[in-house]
Coordinates of C-alpha atoms in Angstrom, one line a residue:
Chain O
M15 CA 50.6 -50.6 -16.6
T16 CA 54.5 -50.0 -16.7
D17 CA 56.0 -53.2 -18.0
R18 CA 53.2 -52.5 -21.4
A19 CA 54.1 -50.0 -24.2
P20 CA 52.6 -46.8 -23.5
L21 CA 49.4 -46.1 -26.0
L22 CA 50.5 -43.1 -27.2
D23 CA 53.4 -41.5 -27.2
V24 CA 53.7 -38.1 -28.6
A25 CA 57.2 -36.3 -28.8
D26 CA 58.3 -33.3 -30.1
L27 CA 55.7 -31.7 -30.9
S28 CA 56.0 -28.3 -32.8
V29 CA 53.2 -26.2 -34.3
K30 CA 54.0 -22.6 -36.3
L31 CA 50.7 -21.1 -36.8
Q32 CA 50.7 -18.4 -39.9
V33 CA 48.7 -15.4 -38.9
G34 CA 48.9 -12.6 -41.1
G35 CA 52.3 -12.1 -42.5
T36 CA 54.1 -13.6 -39.2
E37 CA 54.8 -16.6 -38.0
L38 CA 53.6 -17.6 -34.4
H39 CA 55.2 -20.8 -32.4
A40 CA 52.0 -22.0 -30.7
L41 CA 53.2 -25.2 -29.6
E42 CA 57.0 -25.7 -28.8
H43 CA 58.7 -29.0 -28.6
V44 CA 55.6 -30.8 -26.4
S45 CA 55.8 -34.4 -25.0
F46 CA 54.2 -37.2 -22.9
S47 CA 53.0 -40.1 -23.1
L48 CA 49.6 -41.5 -22.4
G49 CA 49.1 -45.7 -21.2
Y50 CA 46.3 -47.6 -21.8
G51 CA 43.7 -47.7 -19.3
E52 CA 45.1 -44.2 -18.3
A53 CA 43.3 -40.8 -18.1
R54 CA 46.1 -38.1 -18.5
G55 CA 44.9 -34.0 -17.9
L56 CA 46.5 -31.8 -20.1
V57 CA 45.8 -28.3 -18.4
G58 CA 47.1 -24.8 -19.0
E59 CA 44.7 -21.7 -19.6
S60 CA 43.6 -19.8 -23.0
G61 CA 45.7 -19.6 -25.6
S62 CA 48.3 -22.4 -24.1
G63 CA 48.2 -25.0 -26.9
K64 CA 45.8 -27.9 -25.2
S65 CA 43.7 -27.8 -28.0
L66 CA 45.8 -27.1 -31.0
T67 CA 47.7 -30.1 -29.5
L68 CA 44.3 -32.3 -29.5
R69 CA 44.0 -31.3 -33.0
A70 CA 47.9 -31.8 -34.3
L71 CA 47.6 -35.3 -33.5
L72 CA 44.1 -36.2 -35.3
G73 CA 45.5 -34.2 -38.2
L74 CA 42.3 -31.7 -37.7
L75 CA 44.3 -28.3 -37.6
P76 CA 43.1 -25.3 -39.1
P77 CA 44.2 -23.9 -42.5
N78 CA 46.7 -21.2 -41.2
A79 CA 48.8 -23.9 -38.8
T80 CA 51.6 -26.2 -40.0
V81 CA 53.3 -29.0 -38.1
T82 CA 56.9 -28.3 -37.7
S83 CA 58.3 -31.4 -35.8
G84 CA 56.3 -34.3 -34.0
R85 CA 56.1 -37.8 -33.7
M86 CA 53.5 -39.9 -32.6
T87 CA 53.3 -43.3 -31.6
F88 CA 49.6 -44.6 -30.9
D89 CA 49.0 -48.7 -30.4
G90 CA 52.3 -49.8 -31.6
A91 CA 52.5 -48.0 -35.1
E92 CA 54.4 -45.3 -35.9
F93 CA 53.5 -41.7 -37.4
D94 CA 55.0 -38.3 -38.2
L95 CA 52.6 -35.8 -37.5
A96 CA 54.8 -33.2 -39.7
G97 CA 54.3 -34.7 -42.7
T98 CA 52.6 -33.3 -45.7
S99 CA 52.4 -36.0 -48.2
R100 CA 49.0 -37.5 -49.2
S101 CA 49.6 -41.1 -48.0
K102 CA 50.8 -40.1 -44.5
R103 CA 47.5 -37.8 -44.0
R104 CA 45.6 -40.9 -45.4
R105 CA 47.4 -42.8 -42.7
L106 CA 46.1 -40.6 -40.0
E107 CA 43.0 -39.9 -41.1
R108 CA 42.2 -43.3 -40.7
L109 CA 42.7 -43.4 -37.3
R110 CA 40.1 -40.8 -36.5
G111 CA 36.6 -42.4 -35.8
T112 CA 38.1 -45.7 -35.4
G113 CA 41.6 -45.7 -33.1
I114 CA 41.0 -42.6 -31.9
S115 CA 37.8 -40.1 -31.2
M116 CA 37.3 -36.3 -30.0
I117 CA 34.8 -35.1 -27.9
F118 CA 34.4 -31.3 -27.8
Q119 CA 33.1 -28.5 -25.8
E120 CA 29.9 -27.3 -27.6
P121 CA 28.0 -30.8 -28.1
S122 CA 25.3 -28.6 -29.7
V123 CA 27.6 -27.3 -32.8
A124 CA 29.8 -30.7 -32.8
L125 CA 26.0 -32.7 -33.7
N126 CA 24.0 -32.3 -36.9
P127 CA 21.2 -30.2 -35.8
V128 CA 19.0 -32.1 -39.1
I129 CA 19.7 -35.6 -38.4
P130 CA 18.3 -37.4 -35.1
V131 CA 21.2 -37.7 -32.6
G132 CA 20.6 -41.5 -33.0
E133 CA 21.2 -41.5 -36.9
Q134 CA 24.9 -40.4 -36.1
I135 CA 25.8 -42.5 -33.7
V136 CA 24.4 -45.0 -35.9
D137 CA 27.2 -43.8 -39.0
A138 CA 30.2 -43.4 -36.0
V139 CA 28.8 -47.5 -35.3
M140 CA 28.7 -47.9 -39.1
R141 CA 31.8 -47.0 -39.8
R142 CA 33.9 -49.2 -38.1
D143 CA 31.2 -52.3 -38.6
R144 CA 29.9 -53.6 -41.6
M145 CA 26.3 -54.2 -40.1
R146 CA 22.6 -53.3 -41.1
R147 CA 21.4 -50.0 -40.1
A148 CA 18.9 -51.9 -38.2
E149 CA 21.8 -53.7 -35.6
A150 CA 23.7 -50.4 -35.7
R151 CA 20.5 -48.7 -34.6
D152 CA 19.9 -51.3 -31.6
Y153 CA 23.7 -51.1 -31.2
A154 CA 23.4 -47.3 -30.9
I155 CA 20.5 -47.6 -28.3
H156 CA 22.8 -49.6 -26.0
L157 CA 25.6 -47.4 -26.4
M158 CA 22.9 -44.3 -25.4
K159 CA 21.9 -46.3 -22.4
L160 CA 25.7 -46.9 -21.4
V161 CA 26.1 -43.6 -21.1
G162 CA 23.1 -43.1 -19.1
I163 CA 20.6 -41.9 -21.0
H164 CA 17.4 -43.6 -19.3
D165 CA 14.6 -43.6 -22.5
A166 CA 17.2 -44.0 -24.9
E167 CA 14.6 -45.8 -27.5
N168 CA 13.0 -42.5 -27.4
K169 CA 15.8 -40.1 -27.6
V170 CA 17.2 -42.2 -30.6
D171 CA 15.3 -40.5 -32.7
A172 CA 15.3 -37.0 -30.9
Y173 CA 17.0 -33.9 -32.8
E174 CA 20.1 -32.3 -31.4
F175 CA 18.2 -29.1 -29.7
E176 CA 15.5 -31.3 -28.1
L177 CA 18.2 -32.6 -26.0
S178 CA 19.5 -31.0 -22.7
G179 CA 23.2 -30.0 -22.9
G180 CA 24.1 -32.8 -20.3
L181 CA 22.1 -35.3 -22.6
K182 CA 23.8 -33.9 -25.9
Q183 CA 27.2 -34.4 -24.0
R184 CA 26.0 -37.8 -23.7
V185 CA 25.2 -38.2 -27.3
M186 CA 28.4 -36.6 -28.6
I187 CA 30.2 -39.2 -26.2
A188 CA 28.0 -42.7 -27.1
A189 CA 29.1 -41.5 -30.7
A190 CA 32.8 -41.3 -30.0
V191 CA 32.7 -45.0 -28.2
A192 CA 30.6 -46.0 -30.8
S193 CA 33.9 -47.2 -33.1
K194 CA 35.4 -48.7 -30.0
P195 CA 38.1 -46.1 -29.9
K196 CA 41.6 -46.7 -27.9
L197 CA 42.0 -43.0 -27.5
I198 CA 38.8 -40.7 -26.2
L199 CA 40.8 -37.1 -27.0
C200 CA 38.2 -34.8 -24.9
D201 CA 38.5 -30.9 -25.6
E202 CA 36.4 -29.3 -22.4
P203 CA 33.2 -31.4 -22.5
T204 CA 32.4 -30.3 -19.1
T205 CA 32.9 -26.8 -19.3
A206 CA 29.7 -26.1 -20.8
L207 CA 27.8 -27.8 -18.1
D208 CA 26.3 -27.4 -14.5
V209 CA 27.6 -29.2 -11.9
T210 CA 25.7 -31.3 -11.1
V211 CA 25.5 -32.6 -14.6
Q212 CA 29.4 -32.2 -14.9
Q213 CA 29.8 -34.7 -11.7
Q214 CA 27.3 -37.7 -14.0
I215 CA 29.3 -37.7 -17.1
L216 CA 32.6 -37.8 -15.2
D217 CA 30.9 -40.7 -13.8
V218 CA 30.4 -41.8 -17.5
F219 CA 34.2 -41.4 -18.4
T220 CA 35.2 -43.2 -15.8
D221 CA 32.8 -46.2 -16.3
L222 CA 33.8 -46.1 -19.6
R223 CA 37.8 -46.1 -19.2
D224 CA 37.7 -49.0 -17.0
E225 CA 35.1 -50.9 -19.5
L226 CA 36.8 -50.2 -23.2
D227 CA 40.7 -49.9 -21.2
A228 CA 40.6 -46.6 -23.8
G229 CA 42.8 -44.0 -22.5
L230 CA 41.8 -40.6 -22.2
L231 CA 43.5 -37.5 -23.3
Y232 CA 41.5 -34.7 -20.9
V233 CA 42.4 -31.2 -21.9
T234 CA 40.6 -28.8 -19.4
H235 CA 41.5 -25.3 -17.2
D236 CA 40.0 -26.7 -14.4
L237 CA 41.9 -28.5 -11.7
A238 CA 39.5 -29.6 -9.7
V239 CA 37.9 -31.8 -12.3
V240 CA 41.4 -33.1 -13.6
S241 CA 42.3 -34.1 -10.1
Q242 CA 38.7 -36.1 -10.2
L243 CA 39.4 -37.8 -13.0
C244 CA 43.2 -38.1 -14.3
D245 CA 45.7 -40.5 -13.0
S246 CA 48.6 -38.4 -15.0
V247 CA 49.1 -34.6 -15.5
T248 CA 51.0 -32.5 -18.4
V249 CA 51.0 -28.5 -17.8
L250 CA 51.2 -26.2 -20.6
Y251 CA 51.8 -22.6 -20.8
S252 CA 52.4 -20.5 -23.4
G253 CA 52.8 -23.4 -26.1
N254 CA 55.5 -25.1 -23.8
V255 CA 54.9 -28.1 -21.1
M256 CA 56.0 -26.7 -17.5
E257 CA 55.5 -29.4 -15.4
S258 CA 54.7 -33.2 -16.0
S259 CA 53.6 -35.9 -13.7
A260 CA 52.6 -39.6 -14.0
D261 CA 51.1 -39.4 -10.4
L262 CA 48.5 -35.7 -10.3
R263 CA 48.9 -36.2 -7.1
D264 CA 52.4 -36.2 -6.6
M265 CA 52.2 -32.9 -8.7
F266 CA 49.3 -31.5 -7.0
D267 CA 50.5 -31.5 -3.3
A268 CA 53.8 -30.5 -4.3
P269 CA 53.8 -28.7 -6.9
R270 CA 58.1 -28.1 -8.6
H271 CA 57.2 -25.7 -11.4
P272 CA 56.2 -22.2 -10.0
Y273 CA 52.7 -21.9 -13.0
T274 CA 51.8 -25.0 -11.5
E275 CA 51.9 -23.9 -7.8
A276 CA 50.6 -20.3 -8.8
L277 CA 47.8 -22.0 -10.8
L278 CA 46.8 -24.2 -8.0
R279 CA 47.2 -21.7 -5.7
S280 CA 45.0 -19.0 -7.8
T281 CA 42.4 -21.8 -7.9
P282 CA 39.4 -21.1 -5.6
D283 CA 38.4 -23.8 -2.9
V284 CA 34.8 -24.9 -1.7
D285 CA 36.4 -26.2 1.6
R286 CA 37.9 -22.9 2.7
I287 CA 36.3 -19.9 3.0
G288 CA 36.8 -16.1 2.5
R289 CA 40.3 -17.0 1.5
R290 CA 41.9 -14.6 -0.5
L291 CA 43.2 -16.1 -4.2
Y292 CA 46.7 -15.6 -5.7
S293 CA 46.9 -13.6 -8.8
I294 CA 49.4 -14.2 -10.8
P295 CA 50.8 -10.6 -11.8
G296 CA 50.7 -9.8 -15.3
S297 CA 49.5 -12.4 -18.6
A298 CA 50.6 -14.2 -20.3
P299 CA 52.9 -13.7 -23.0
S300 CA 51.5 -13.2 -26.8
L301 CA 53.0 -15.8 -28.9
D302 CA 55.5 -13.4 -30.8
D303 CA 56.6 -11.8 -28.0
R304 CA 57.4 -14.7 -25.8
P305 CA 61.0 -14.3 -24.1
R306 CA 64.3 -16.7 -24.8
G307 CA 63.8 -18.9 -21.8
C308 CA 61.2 -19.7 -19.7
P309 CA 57.7 -18.7 -21.4
F310 CA 56.8 -17.9 -17.5
A311 CA 60.1 -16.0 -16.4
P312 CA 58.0 -12.3 -16.5
R313 CA 55.3 -13.8 -14.1
C314 CA 57.1 -15.8 -11.5
E315 CA 57.9 -15.2 -7.7
Y316 CA 60.6 -17.3 -8.1
R317 CA 62.9 -15.8 -11.0
H318 CA 66.2 -15.4 -11.2
D319 CA 68.5 -13.7 -14.3
D320 CA 69.3 -16.8 -15.9
C321 CA 65.5 -17.4 -16.3
E322 CA 65.2 -15.6 -19.5
E323 CA 68.0 -16.2 -21.6
A324 CA 67.7 -19.9 -22.4
R325 CA 65.4 -22.6 -23.3
V326 CA 65.2 -24.7 -20.4
P327 CA 65.9 -28.1 -20.5
D328 CA 63.6 -30.5 -19.0
K329 CA 64.8 -30.8 -15.0
S330 CA 63.5 -34.3 -14.0
T331 CA 64.4 -35.1 -11.0
S332 CA 62.5 -38.7 -10.8
S333 CA 60.6 -40.8 -13.3
G334 CA 57.5 -40.1 -14.3
R335 CA 58.3 -36.3 -13.6
E336 CA 59.1 -33.6 -15.4
V337 CA 59.7 -29.7 -14.7
H338 CA 60.9 -27.1 -17.2
C339 CA 62.2 -24.7 -14.7
L340 CA 66.1 -24.2 -13.5
H341 CA 64.8 -23.0 -10.2
Q342 CA 62.1 -25.5 -9.2
V343 CA 60.0 -24.9 -5.9
Q344 CA 61.5 -26.5 -3.1
Q345 CA 60.1 -29.2 -1.5
G346 CA 58.7 -27.8 2.5
V347 CA 58.7 -23.9 1.4
S348 CA 55.7 -25.1 -1.1
R349 CA 53.2 -22.2 -0.8
V350 CA 50.4 -24.6 -1.6
A351 CA 51.8 -26.7 1.0
L352 CA 51.5 -23.7 3.5
T353 CA 47.8 -22.7 2.7
K354 CA 46.7 -26.5 2.9
E355 CA 48.1 -26.2 6.7
A356 CA 46.2 -23.1 7.5
R357 CA 42.7 -24.9 7.2
Chain J
M396 CA 16.7 3.3 8.5
S397 CA 19.9 1.2 8.8
D398 CA 18.8 -1.4 9.8
D399 CA 16.8 -2.0 6.5
P400 CA 18.7 -3.9 4.5
L401 CA 19.7 -2.1 1.1
L402 CA 17.8 -4.3 -1.3
R403 CA 15.0 -6.5 -0.8
C404 CA 13.1 -8.3 -2.8
S405 CA 9.7 -9.7 -1.6
D406 CA 8.1 -12.7 -3.8
V407 CA 9.0 -11.7 -7.0
V408 CA 7.4 -13.3 -9.8
V409 CA 9.3 -13.4 -13.4
T410 CA 7.1 -15.2 -16.5
F411 CA 7.5 -15.2 -20.2
Q412 CA 4.7 -15.6 -22.6
Q413 CA 5.6 -18.7 -25.2
K414 CA 4.2 -17.4 -28.5
Q415 CA 4.6 -21.0 -29.9
T416 CA 3.0 -23.1 -27.5
R417 CA 1.0 -20.0 -25.8
T418 CA 2.1 -21.4 -22.5
T419 CA 3.6 -19.5 -19.4
L420 CA 6.6 -20.3 -18.6
T421 CA 7.5 -19.0 -14.6
A422 CA 10.9 -18.1 -14.4
V423 CA 11.2 -16.8 -11.1
K424 CA 8.4 -17.6 -9.0
S425 CA 8.2 -15.9 -5.3
A426 CA 11.7 -15.2 -4.3
S427 CA 12.9 -13.4 -1.9
L428 CA 16.2 -12.1 -1.1
E429 CA 18.2 -9.3 0.3
V430 CA 21.3 -7.6 0.2
G431 CA 22.6 -6.1 3.2
R432 CA 24.8 -2.4 3.4
G433 CA 28.2 -3.2 2.7
Q434 CA 27.7 -6.8 2.0
I435 CA 28.8 -9.6 -0.6
V436 CA 25.5 -12.0 -1.2
G437 CA 25.9 -15.0 -3.6
L438 CA 23.1 -16.4 -5.8
V439 CA 23.6 -19.8 -6.6
G440 CA 21.7 -21.8 -9.3
E441 CA 22.0 -23.8 -12.5
S442 CA 21.6 -22.8 -15.7
G443 CA 17.4 -22.2 -16.2
S444 CA 17.1 -21.9 -12.5
G445 CA 15.9 -18.1 -13.1
K446 CA 19.4 -16.5 -11.6
S447 CA 20.0 -14.3 -14.2
T448 CA 16.3 -13.6 -15.0
L449 CA 16.3 -12.2 -10.9
A450 CA 19.0 -10.6 -11.8
R451 CA 17.6 -8.1 -14.0
A452 CA 14.6 -7.7 -12.6
V453 CA 17.1 -6.2 -9.6
V454 CA 18.6 -3.9 -11.8
G455 CA 15.3 -3.1 -13.9
L456 CA 16.3 -4.9 -17.5
Q457 CA 13.4 -7.3 -16.8
R458 CA 9.5 -6.3 -15.9
I459 CA 8.5 -7.9 -12.9
D460 CA 4.4 -9.5 -12.1
S461 CA 4.5 -9.4 -9.2
G462 CA 6.0 -8.6 -6.3
S463 CA 8.3 -6.3 -5.0
I464 CA 11.8 -4.7 -5.0
V465 CA 12.6 -2.1 -2.3
F466 CA 16.1 -0.8 -2.9
D467 CA 17.5 1.7 -0.2
G468 CA 14.2 2.4 1.9
K469 CA 12.4 2.8 -1.2
P470 CA 10.0 0.5 -3.4
F471 CA 11.2 0.2 -7.2
A472 CA 8.4 1.8 -9.8
A473 CA 7.5 -0.5 -12.9
R474 CA 9.1 2.4 -14.6
R475 CA 12.3 3.7 -13.1
R476 CA 13.4 7.4 -13.0
R477 CA 17.0 7.8 -13.4
A478 CA 18.3 8.6 -9.9
D479 CA 16.8 4.8 -9.3
R480 CA 18.9 3.5 -12.2
R481 CA 22.1 5.1 -10.6
G482 CA 21.9 3.4 -7.1
V483 CA 22.4 -0.5 -8.8
Q484 CA 24.7 -1.2 -11.7
M485 CA 25.0 -4.3 -13.4
V486 CA 28.4 -6.6 -14.6
F487 CA 27.7 -8.8 -17.1
Q488 CA 29.1 -12.2 -18.0
D489 CA 31.3 -11.8 -21.4
P490 CA 33.7 -8.8 -21.0
Y491 CA 34.0 -8.8 -24.8
G492 CA 29.8 -8.1 -26.0
S493 CA 29.4 -5.7 -22.9
L494 CA 32.0 -3.4 -24.2
D495 CA 31.3 -1.0 -27.4
P496 CA 34.1 -2.0 -29.5
R497 CA 34.2 1.7 -31.2
M498 CA 34.5 3.6 -28.1
T499 CA 37.6 3.9 -25.7
I500 CA 37.7 3.7 -22.4
S501 CA 37.7 7.1 -21.3
G502 CA 34.7 6.8 -24.2
T503 CA 32.9 4.3 -22.6
L504 CA 33.5 6.1 -19.1
T505 CA 32.9 9.7 -19.9
E506 CA 29.6 9.0 -21.3
M507 CA 28.6 7.4 -17.9
I508 CA 29.6 10.5 -16.0
R509 CA 28.3 13.0 -18.2
R510 CA 24.8 11.5 -17.8
H511 CA 24.3 10.5 -14.9
T512 CA 26.6 12.7 -12.7
A513 CA 27.4 16.9 -12.3
L514 CA 31.0 16.6 -13.6
R515 CA 31.9 18.2 -16.5
G516 CA 35.4 19.0 -17.9
S517 CA 38.6 18.0 -16.3
A518 CA 36.8 16.8 -13.2
V519 CA 35.7 13.9 -15.6
D520 CA 39.1 13.0 -16.9
K521 CA 40.4 12.9 -13.1
R522 CA 37.4 11.3 -12.1
C523 CA 38.1 8.4 -15.1
H524 CA 41.7 8.2 -13.7
E525 CA 40.5 7.3 -10.0
L526 CA 38.4 4.7 -11.5
M527 CA 40.9 3.2 -13.6
D528 CA 43.1 3.0 -9.9
M529 CA 40.1 1.7 -8.5
V530 CA 40.5 -1.6 -10.7
R531 CA 44.0 -1.5 -11.0
L532 CA 44.1 -0.4 -14.3
P533 CA 47.5 1.7 -15.8
S534 CA 45.6 5.1 -16.7
S535 CA 47.5 4.2 -20.1
L536 CA 44.7 2.6 -21.4
L537 CA 42.2 5.5 -21.4
T538 CA 43.3 5.9 -24.5
S539 CA 42.7 2.1 -26.1
R540 CA 40.2 0.3 -27.2
P541 CA 38.5 -2.6 -26.1
A542 CA 40.0 -4.9 -29.5
G543 CA 43.9 -4.7 -28.2
M544 CA 42.8 -5.7 -24.3
S545 CA 42.4 -9.1 -22.4
G546 CA 39.2 -10.3 -20.9
G547 CA 40.9 -10.1 -17.4
Q548 CA 41.3 -6.1 -18.6
R549 CA 37.9 -5.7 -19.8
Q550 CA 36.1 -6.8 -16.8
R551 CA 38.2 -4.7 -15.4
V552 CA 36.5 -1.7 -17.7
A553 CA 32.8 -3.4 -17.0
I554 CA 33.9 -2.8 -13.5
A555 CA 34.5 0.6 -13.7
R556 CA 32.0 1.5 -15.6
A557 CA 29.3 0.3 -13.6
L558 CA 31.2 2.1 -10.6
S559 CA 31.8 5.2 -12.4
I560 CA 28.5 7.2 -11.0
S561 CA 29.1 5.5 -7.6
P562 CA 26.1 3.2 -7.1
K563 CA 25.4 1.3 -3.6
L564 CA 24.8 -2.1 -5.3
L565 CA 26.8 -4.3 -7.9
V566 CA 24.6 -6.8 -9.5
A567 CA 27.7 -9.2 -11.1
D568 CA 26.0 -11.8 -13.6
E569 CA 29.2 -14.2 -13.6
P570 CA 31.7 -11.7 -13.8
V571 CA 34.3 -14.5 -14.1
A572 CA 32.6 -17.2 -15.8
A573 CA 34.5 -16.1 -19.3
L574 CA 38.1 -16.0 -17.8
D575 CA 41.0 -18.3 -17.1
V576 CA 42.0 -18.8 -13.4
S577 CA 44.5 -16.6 -12.8
V578 CA 42.4 -13.8 -14.4
Q579 CA 39.4 -14.9 -12.4
A580 CA 40.9 -15.0 -9.1
G581 CA 42.0 -11.1 -9.7
I582 CA 38.9 -9.8 -10.1
V583 CA 37.3 -12.1 -6.9
N584 CA 40.5 -10.1 -4.7
L585 CA 39.0 -6.9 -6.8
L586 CA 35.5 -7.4 -5.8
A587 CA 36.5 -8.4 -2.3
D588 CA 38.6 -4.8 -2.7
L589 CA 35.9 -2.8 -3.6
R590 CA 33.8 -3.9 -0.7
E591 CA 36.4 -2.5 1.9
E592 CA 37.6 0.6 0.3
V593 CA 33.8 1.9 -1.5
G594 CA 31.6 0.4 0.8
L595 CA 29.9 -1.6 -2.6
S596 CA 27.3 -3.6 -1.6
I597 CA 27.4 -6.8 -4.5
L598 CA 25.1 -8.8 -5.4
F599 CA 27.1 -11.7 -6.9
I600 CA 25.5 -14.6 -9.4
S601 CA 27.5 -17.5 -10.1
H602 CA 27.4 -21.5 -11.0
D603 CA 30.8 -21.6 -9.5
L604 CA 30.2 -22.8 -5.2
S605 CA 33.8 -22.3 -4.6
I606 CA 34.3 -18.9 -6.0
V607 CA 30.9 -17.7 -4.4
R608 CA 32.6 -19.2 -1.0
T609 CA 35.7 -17.4 -1.5
L610 CA 34.1 -14.3 -1.9
C611 CA 30.1 -13.4 -0.4
D612 CA 29.1 -13.3 3.3
R613 CA 25.7 -15.0 3.1
V614 CA 24.1 -17.0 -0.1
N615 CA 21.1 -17.9 -2.0
V616 CA 20.3 -20.9 -3.5
I617 CA 17.8 -20.9 -6.7
Y618 CA 16.3 -23.7 -8.2
R619 CA 13.8 -23.5 -10.5
G620 CA 12.5 -20.2 -10.2
E621 CA 12.3 -20.5 -6.0
I622 CA 15.1 -19.6 -3.6
V623 CA 15.2 -22.9 -1.6
E624 CA 17.8 -22.4 1.2
E625 CA 19.7 -19.0 2.5
Q626 CA 22.2 -19.0 5.1
P627 CA 25.7 -17.7 5.8
C628 CA 28.3 -18.3 3.7
A629 CA 30.1 -20.6 6.2
E630 CA 26.8 -22.4 7.4
L631 CA 25.3 -23.2 4.3
F632 CA 28.1 -24.8 3.0
A633 CA 28.8 -26.7 6.5
A634 CA 25.3 -27.8 7.3
P635 CA 23.1 -27.3 4.2
R636 CA 19.6 -27.8 4.5
D637 CA 17.6 -28.5 1.5
E638 CA 18.1 -31.9 -0.7
Y639 CA 19.0 -29.4 -3.7
T640 CA 21.7 -28.1 -2.0
K641 CA 23.4 -31.1 -0.6
T642 CA 23.1 -32.6 -4.3
L643 CA 24.9 -29.2 -5.5
L644 CA 27.9 -29.2 -2.9
A645 CA 28.6 -33.1 -3.6
A646 CA 28.8 -31.9 -7.2
I647 CA 31.2 -30.0 -6.8
P648 CA 34.8 -31.5 -8.0
R649 CA 37.9 -31.0 -5.4
I650 CA 41.3 -31.0 -5.7
G651 CA 42.6 -33.9 -4.3
G652 CA 38.7 -35.3 -3.6
P653 CA 37.4 -38.5 -4.2
R654 CA 37.8 -39.6 -7.8
A655 CA 34.7 -39.0 -10.0
G656 CA 32.6 -42.9 -9.9
R657 CA 35.2 -44.8 -7.5

């Protein structure tokens, strides 16, 4: 995976939001990359900019948002994400549904209620390949089986409202992979589902990744889900990358950014009873009132005076690990490690 | 009386008539559960399992077809008196929908206090400040409205409102499901503290087993309207007896757990 050029490389992505006369910097210099067949988790709490990142890659930003900087290399081709010219936007649009697909959190909102779900998959199939509708329909049924819909022959004519949440999400995944995309963007696709269904969907993703050699960029707030699905992970906070690791296990075992550590400590653990959860004091800064330096500084336990002064450069210590913190959590004193030992 | 549980639901049945198909849907069938004094009891199930319906029945927001709900030694009648309602209060999932956007926080709390208690005048204000302390919110927020507040703050207000008339039982229906992890932790800790500080008993409804494990003493697992298993928390997680419970436990994603599909 390492000697091949990455499937996706996003560099210096910044997005500005125009809200009632003020300009908010919703994303600041976000960079990450993703290999073929790799799954990267994009983790953050609400308002961290994780969904906005996905939308920026597809050119699907809301009208009040503008990309102020950002380059993307996708499958060998370069894209200027900040470009507003018609031709540049057209190039990005052409990727949608062919090279890159997206799966949303709420399948019932994303599916059209007046068209049978099978038709919607057929449309996605025909967007990429010229084939007869009957053929496309057979292929749609094949895809529905691939994502674990057992009686696909019947379900192909069903409407969205006739299906359960888990089935709807499977239909969305079938439609997303219909065009054999190289990259699948997932925006919290299992958050609205029950745990048993979530497990099945995560299995579907894992199979698809192996089958299609597609990259998966998986946005979620759920660290446990990321831990089960992804190889690598990027942690966002208030529109900035806090920590990033090519090896997810490395980061979750020994987080170096205090925010990553705090997140892990505040996540309830099924295997431990009666633990008092760590709760991060204060709340995330609003976008127009972000500290000049590290956005997490006001809530950080390891804060020093210099934290709030200037933007924190990448203090990478080893390859594949990126840590934006002046006073990283020292290995050996990590509180995550300590709570683990207490088990 | 002290040996009696605070809440005992016996064979509760709740059905709904489907108007279009003229069929009867049994949302809760013959469910029994108990909440002891000072206990935090979890009610866990997936969507459609009937957990919220049962919770609403306990609070009195849902008529029951048969069975009985005995609270503090006395059975609830079909129509609850005001005194009955004082004993049980509820916190809902969505702190954005459950607070009146037009009312200030002190207005929200005052309304409850004046309606259900004998406190008047400055005693009401004093009570409001106490409540804000209890849920770890600054009293300065009393004059603000929900609009400017975060999800976690709103949920604390909702808890303060429920506590304003000193109920014995708090029914919390997915109170942290809509919140971020870091905020969620604060609310979970708050509920645990309230049990210690004011001896509150809590029926905690959730689909998230990790939180249930962190917070609850005992757990009831509900599946298709039936309680399929009830055990102390530690035992349920260590040695689940019911097949459905086993499936549910196996499906929980774990940090550092095995990879999906491999």
